Amino acid sequence: MSSARPGFARKLTRRVVPLAWRRRIGRFLRETPVRLRDLGPDLVSSRDGGALPPPRLRIRASLTSARNEFLLVGRDSRAAIRRVFEASRSGNQKYPRWLDYGCGSGRLARHLAALPEVEELWGVDVDRDAIAWCSAHLPGLYRVIPGFPPTGLPAGHFDVVCAVTVFTHLDEKRQLEWLAELHRTLRPGGLLIASTHPPALTYMRPDLSQEQLALLSRRGFLFAPGHGQFNDDGTFHTREYLMETWGRLFGLSRYEDYGLNGYQDLSVWQKW
């Protein structure tokens, strides 16, 4: 009888406590030891000019505010981006102007700025607090953009646009509008480096219905709204879908299954 009680308690909790509150409680329980561990380094960081953004900004890009994960994911992402960039670039061209689309509080941008190819780095995001922090602490130009284009960014200006963990959360309408906007900002021959969720990652969303999974199988695309926050939404793509839709604006230069940190697919697209 005692062995049945935990299962009963879980079922009762699911019925009584709204999902949004369960998620908040779970995040609080996960975050408390992380915040305590990082409290000292964060206090030092805030005094010496803010080497890392505060935890309230770090957690917006991840499931945790952990300092070490923020740095490690950023470094690994830069390594993956540089790998596919070097494999896709034209040998006789330079690529000095880069844009980090959806830069957040600079998890990737802080590392992109150190690449020898990058002479001019821009970062854009809808998060005003994150952009304010980047502008105050990181090299580069940072701007707040609206949730939908246009952005006011210069046309044909960028040699490389990076879109990491952004199209993984956009519905189809917004995705296509942003693809067109990023295409506008790239110079002819410029590169779009983007990450996407493969269908295999639907295991992250046990709430998906059989109808949603069938739609993904049939169309090669699924947008699954979450529970309020941007990162709660999930978007899944097949390579075939990307070829058919993104291929209307770009030519596919490279595609790596799980190429971004062994998790998301990573692709490189050249502006026609």
GROMACS .gro file of C-alpha atoms in nm:
model
  272
    1MET     CA    1   0.000   0.000   0.000
    2SER     CA    2   0.282   0.240   0.087
    3SER     CA    3   0.439   0.184  -0.256
    4ALA     CA    4   0.120   0.307  -0.421
    5ARG     CA    5   0.110   0.632  -0.226
    6PRO     CA    6   0.384   0.818  -0.422
    7GLY     CA    7   0.202   0.747  -0.748
    8PHE     CA    8  -0.127   0.857  -0.598
    9ALA     CA    9   0.035   1.174  -0.463
   10ARG     CA   10   0.176   1.259  -0.805
   11LYS     CA   11  -0.162   1.211  -0.970
   12LEU     CA   12  -0.332   1.421  -0.704
   13THR     CA   13  -0.072   1.695  -0.744
   14ARG     CA   14  -0.128   1.703  -1.121
   15ARG     CA   15  -0.500   1.739  -1.070
   16VAL     CA   16  -0.485   2.004  -0.798
   17VAL     CA   17  -0.179   2.213  -0.888
   18PRO     CA   18  -0.188   2.395  -1.225
   19LEU     CA   19   0.089   2.303  -1.468
   20ALA     CA   20   0.234   2.655  -1.466
   21TRP     CA   21   0.276   2.639  -1.088
   22ARG     CA   22   0.429   2.291  -1.102
   23ARG     CA   23   0.683   2.420  -1.348
   24ARG     CA   24   0.765   2.718  -1.126
   25ILE     CA   25   0.808   2.495  -0.823
   26GLY     CA   26   1.030   2.256  -1.018
   27ARG     CA   27   1.246   2.542  -1.144
   28PHE     CA   28   1.276   2.685  -0.793
   29LEU     CA   29   1.391   2.350  -0.654
   30ARG     CA   30   1.647   2.306  -0.934
   31GLU     CA   31   1.771   2.663  -0.919
   32THR     CA   32   1.815   2.711  -0.545
   33PRO     CA   33   2.138   2.507  -0.510
   34VAL     CA   34   2.273   2.659  -0.833
   35ARG     CA   35   2.211   3.015  -0.712
   36LEU     CA   36   2.372   2.940  -0.377
   37ARG     CA   37   2.679   2.787  -0.542
   38ASP     CA   38   2.721   3.078  -0.783
   39LEU     CA   39   2.639   3.354  -0.533
   40GLY     CA   40   3.001   3.432  -0.449
   41PRO     CA   41   3.131   3.447  -0.807
   42ASP     CA   42   2.825   3.650  -0.912
   43LEU     CA   43   2.891   3.907  -0.637
   44VAL     CA   44   3.252   3.938  -0.744
   45SER     CA   45   3.145   3.961  -1.108
   46SER     CA   46   2.903   4.244  -1.033
   47ARG     CA   47   3.179   4.443  -0.860
   48ASP     CA   48   3.447   4.403  -1.128
   49GLY     CA   49   3.236   4.517  -1.423
   50GLY     CA   50   3.007   4.219  -1.476
   51ALA     CA   51   3.206   3.954  -1.661
   52LEU     CA   52   2.891   3.742  -1.684
   53PRO     CA   53   2.527   3.851  -1.695
   54PRO     CA   54   2.327   3.805  -1.375
   55PRO     CA   55   2.147   3.475  -1.319
   56ARG     CA   56   1.805   3.623  -1.404
   57LEU     CA   57   1.937   3.683  -1.757
   58ARG     CA   58   2.141   3.363  -1.789
   59ILE     CA   59   1.841   3.143  -1.716
   60ARG     CA   60   1.642   3.297  -2.002
   61ALA     CA   61   1.868   3.110  -2.244
   62SER     CA   62   1.871   2.776  -2.064
   63LEU     CA   63   1.708   2.552  -1.806
   64THR     CA   64   1.957   2.674  -1.550
   65SER     CA   65   2.140   2.992  -1.457
   66ALA     CA   66   2.464   2.802  -1.384
   67ARG     CA   67   2.772   3.008  -1.471
   68ASN     CA   68   2.973   2.710  -1.590
   69GLU     CA   69   2.698   2.592  -1.825
   70PHE     CA   70   2.651   2.943  -1.966
   71LEU     CA   71   3.019   2.958  -2.055
   72LEU     CA   72   3.054   2.600  -2.173
   73VAL     CA   73   2.750   2.606  -2.403
   74GLY     CA   74   2.866   2.936  -2.551
   75ARG     CA   75   3.217   2.805  -2.620
   76ASP     CA   76   3.094   2.477  -2.765
   77SER     CA   77   2.842   2.659  -2.984
   78ARG     CA   78   3.113   2.886  -3.120
   79ALA     CA   79   3.332   2.585  -3.198
   80ALA     CA   80   3.047   2.419  -3.389
   81ILE     CA   81   2.970   2.738  -3.580
   82ARG     CA   82   3.331   2.793  -3.675
   83ARG     CA   83   3.359   2.431  -3.792
   84VAL     CA   84   3.065   2.454  -4.033
   85PHE     CA   85   3.165   2.805  -4.137
   86GLU     CA   86   3.514   2.695  -4.238
   87ALA     CA   87   3.367   2.402  -4.428
   88SER     CA   88   3.123   2.628  -4.617
   89ARG     CA   89   3.306   2.954  -4.683
   90SER     CA   90   3.445   3.058  -5.020
   91GLY     CA   91   3.821   3.055  -4.994
   92ASN     CA   92   3.875   3.380  -5.182
   93GLN     CA   93   3.625   3.585  -4.979
   94LYS     CA   94   3.636   3.758  -4.644
   95TYR     CA   95   3.353   3.748  -4.390
   96PRO     CA   96   3.414   4.040  -4.152
   97ARG     CA   97   3.056   4.144  -4.059
   98TRP     CA   98   2.858   3.902  -3.838
   99LEU     CA   99   2.511   3.916  -3.686
  100ASP     CA  100   2.400   3.712  -3.384
  101TYR     CA  101   2.022   3.695  -3.432
  102GLY     CA  102   1.853   3.624  -3.098
  103CYS     CA  103   2.171   3.697  -2.902
  104GLY     CA  104   2.005   3.714  -2.560
  105SER     CA  105   2.258   3.816  -2.296
  106GLY     CA  106   2.554   3.721  -2.515
  107ARG     CA  107   2.609   3.354  -2.440
  108LEU     CA  108   2.736   3.306  -2.796
  109ALA     CA  109   2.824   3.664  -2.891
  110ARG     CA  110   3.094   3.695  -2.622
  111HIS     CA  111   3.278   3.409  -2.795
  112LEU     CA  112   3.205   3.508  -3.156
  113ALA     CA  113   3.370   3.843  -3.091
  114ALA     CA  114   3.702   3.663  -3.037
  115LEU     CA  115   3.704   3.491  -3.377
  116PRO     CA  116   3.977   3.628  -3.604
  117GLU     CA  117   3.732   3.651  -3.898
  118VAL     CA  118   3.496   3.880  -3.708
  119GLU     CA  119   3.577   4.250  -3.744
  120GLU     CA  120   3.225   4.379  -3.682
  121LEU     CA  121   2.975   4.200  -3.458
  122TRP     CA  122   2.610   4.290  -3.416
  123GLY     CA  123   2.361   4.128  -3.181
  124VAL     CA  124   1.982   4.163  -3.185
  125ASP     CA  125   1.707   4.037  -2.957
  126VAL     CA  126   1.358   4.123  -2.835
  127ASP     CA  127   1.481   4.114  -2.473
  128ARG     CA  128   1.555   4.474  -2.372
  129ASP     CA  129   1.725   4.381  -2.045
  130ALA     CA  130   1.958   4.136  -2.219
  131ILE     CA  131   2.048   4.386  -2.492
  132ALA     CA  132   2.117   4.655  -2.233
  133TRP     CA  133   2.356   4.421  -2.053
  134CYS     CA  134   2.536   4.324  -2.376
  135SER     CA  135   2.571   4.688  -2.479
  136ALA     CA  136   2.730   4.772  -2.146
  137HIS     CA  137   2.965   4.475  -2.116
  138LEU     CA  138   3.047   4.313  -2.451
  139PRO     CA  139   3.224   4.430  -2.766
  140GLY     CA  140   2.992   4.486  -3.061
  141LEU     CA  141   2.673   4.668  -3.155
  142TYR     CA  142   2.352   4.551  -2.989
  143ARG     CA  143   1.995   4.643  -3.077
  144VAL     CA  144   1.645   4.562  -2.958
  145ILE     CA  145   1.422   4.432  -3.237
  146PRO     CA  146   1.045   4.380  -3.250
  147GLY     CA  147   0.882   4.040  -3.237
  148PHE     CA  148   0.813   4.060  -3.610
  149PRO     CA  149   1.015   4.218  -3.891
  150PRO     CA  150   1.111   4.465  -4.021
  151THR     CA  151   1.411   4.541  -3.801
  152GLY     CA  152   1.569   4.846  -3.960
  153LEU     CA  153   1.897   4.656  -3.996
  154PRO     CA  154   2.096   4.758  -4.306
  155ALA     CA  155   2.020   4.561  -4.621
  156GLY     CA  156   2.296   4.343  -4.766
  157HIS     CA  157   2.528   4.434  -4.480
  158PHE     CA  158   2.621   4.106  -4.313
  159ASP     CA  159   2.854   3.834  -4.433
  160VAL     CA  160   2.734   3.579  -4.175
  161VAL     CA  161   2.414   3.558  -3.972
  162CYS     CA  162   2.399   3.311  -3.682
  163ALA     CA  163   2.057   3.197  -3.559
  164VAL     CA  164   2.119   2.954  -3.274
  165THR     CA  165   1.825   2.821  -3.073
  166VAL     CA  166   1.578   3.063  -3.229
  167PHE     CA  167   1.403   2.880  -3.512
  168THR     CA  168   1.367   2.598  -3.258
  169HIS     CA  169   1.088   2.805  -3.096
  170LEU     CA  170   0.915   2.997  -3.379
  171ASP     CA  171   0.583   2.913  -3.539
  172GLU     CA  172   0.578   2.878  -3.917
  173LYS     CA  173   0.449   3.227  -3.999
  174ARG     CA  174   0.708   3.405  -3.789
  175GLN     CA  175   0.978   3.170  -3.909
  176LEU     CA  176   0.917   3.247  -4.275
  177GLU     CA  177   0.897   3.620  -4.208
  178TRP     CA  178   1.226   3.616  -4.019
  179LEU     CA  179   1.393   3.408  -4.289
  180ALA     CA  180   1.300   3.673  -4.541
  181GLU     CA  181   1.431   3.948  -4.312
  182LEU     CA  182   1.763   3.772  -4.250
  183HIS     CA  183   1.792   3.710  -4.625
  184ARG     CA  184   1.748   4.086  -4.677
  185THR     CA  185   2.027   4.172  -4.433
  186LEU     CA  186   2.279   3.930  -4.588
  187ARG     CA  187   2.501   4.026  -4.877
  188PRO     CA  188   2.484   3.810  -5.192
  189GLY     CA  189   2.677   3.494  -5.116
  190GLY     CA  190   2.650   3.555  -4.742
  191LEU     CA  191   2.590   3.266  -4.503
  192LEU     CA  192   2.307   3.188  -4.263
  193ILE     CA  193   2.413   2.941  -3.993
  194ALA     CA  194   2.109   2.807  -3.807
  195SER     CA  195   2.017   2.538  -3.558
  196THR     CA  196   1.692   2.339  -3.565
  197HIS     CA  197   1.528   2.062  -3.363
  198PRO     CA  198   1.518   1.727  -3.545
  199PRO     CA  199   1.202   1.514  -3.505
  200ALA     CA  200   1.388   1.279  -3.270
  201LEU     CA  201   1.387   1.551  -3.004
  202THR     CA  202   1.010   1.528  -2.961
  203TYR     CA  203   1.093   1.311  -2.659
  204MET     CA  204   1.144   1.646  -2.481
  205ARG     CA  205   0.773   1.709  -2.519
  206PRO     CA  206   0.586   1.415  -2.368
  207ASP     CA  207   0.271   1.627  -2.385
  208LEU     CA  208   0.254   1.602  -2.765
  209SER     CA  209  -0.054   1.427  -2.897
  210GLN     CA  210  -0.061   1.153  -3.157
  211GLU     CA  211  -0.220   1.403  -3.396
  212GLN     CA  212   0.073   1.640  -3.354
  213LEU     CA  213   0.326   1.363  -3.409
  214ALA     CA  214   0.136   1.251  -3.718
  215LEU     CA  215   0.142   1.608  -3.850
  216LEU     CA  216   0.519   1.623  -3.802
  217SER     CA  217   0.559   1.293  -3.985
  218ARG     CA  218   0.338   1.411  -4.270
  219ARG     CA  219   0.464   1.769  -4.316
  220GLY     CA  220   0.814   1.753  -4.172
  221PHE     CA  221   0.732   2.052  -3.949
  222LEU     CA  222   0.562   2.097  -3.614
  223PHE     CA  223   0.521   2.398  -3.390
  224ALA     CA  224   0.407   2.295  -3.042
  225PRO     CA  225   0.315   2.585  -2.812
  226GLY     CA  226   0.439   2.554  -2.457
  227HIS     CA  227   0.318   2.716  -2.140
  228GLY     CA  228   0.382   3.087  -2.177
  229GLN     CA  229   0.755   3.148  -2.213
  230PHE     CA  230   0.936   3.159  -2.548
  231ASN     CA  231   1.166   2.870  -2.460
  232ASP     CA  232   0.867   2.655  -2.366
  233ASP     CA  233   0.751   2.653  -2.729
  234GLY     CA  234   0.903   2.383  -2.945
  235THR     CA  235   0.952   2.367  -3.321
  236PHE     CA  236   1.069   2.057  -3.506
  237HIS     CA  237   1.195   2.031  -3.864
  238THR     CA  238   1.300   1.755  -4.098
  239ARG     CA  239   1.581   1.818  -4.342
  240GLU     CA  240   1.336   1.765  -4.629
  241TYR     CA  241   1.108   2.038  -4.499
  242LEU     CA  242   1.401   2.279  -4.468
  243MET     CA  243   1.514   2.202  -4.822
  244GLU     CA  244   1.166   2.270  -4.955
  245THR     CA  245   1.092   2.592  -4.761
  246TRP     CA  246   1.422   2.754  -4.668
  247GLY     CA  247   1.554   2.644  -5.006
  248ARG     CA  248   1.328   2.902  -5.173
  249LEU     CA  249   1.559   3.175  -5.043
  250PHE     CA  250   1.889   2.999  -4.978
  251GLY     CA  251   2.107   2.723  -5.112
  252LEU     CA  252   2.204   2.456  -4.861
  253SER     CA  253   2.582   2.444  -4.819
  254ARG     CA  254   2.612   2.205  -4.526
  255TYR     CA  255   2.390   2.003  -4.294
  256GLU     CA  256   2.504   1.825  -3.979
  257ASP     CA  257   2.271   1.602  -3.781
  258TYR     CA  258   2.310   1.700  -3.414
  259GLY     CA  259   2.590   1.933  -3.521
  260LEU     CA  260   2.527   2.185  -3.246
  261ASN     CA  261   2.671   2.037  -2.927
  262GLY     CA  262   2.542   1.690  -3.016
  263TYR     CA  263   2.185   1.812  -2.969
  264GLN     CA  264   2.034   2.036  -3.238
  265ASP     CA  265   2.086   1.998  -3.611
  266LEU     CA  266   2.314   2.263  -3.762
  267SER     CA  267   2.290   2.388  -4.121
  268VAL     CA  268   2.459   2.649  -4.338
  269TRP     CA  269   2.265   2.832  -4.608
  270GLN     CA  270   2.402   3.064  -4.876
  271LYS     CA  271   2.204   3.362  -5.000
  272TRP     CA  272   2.112   3.321  -5.364
   0.00000   0.00000   0.00000
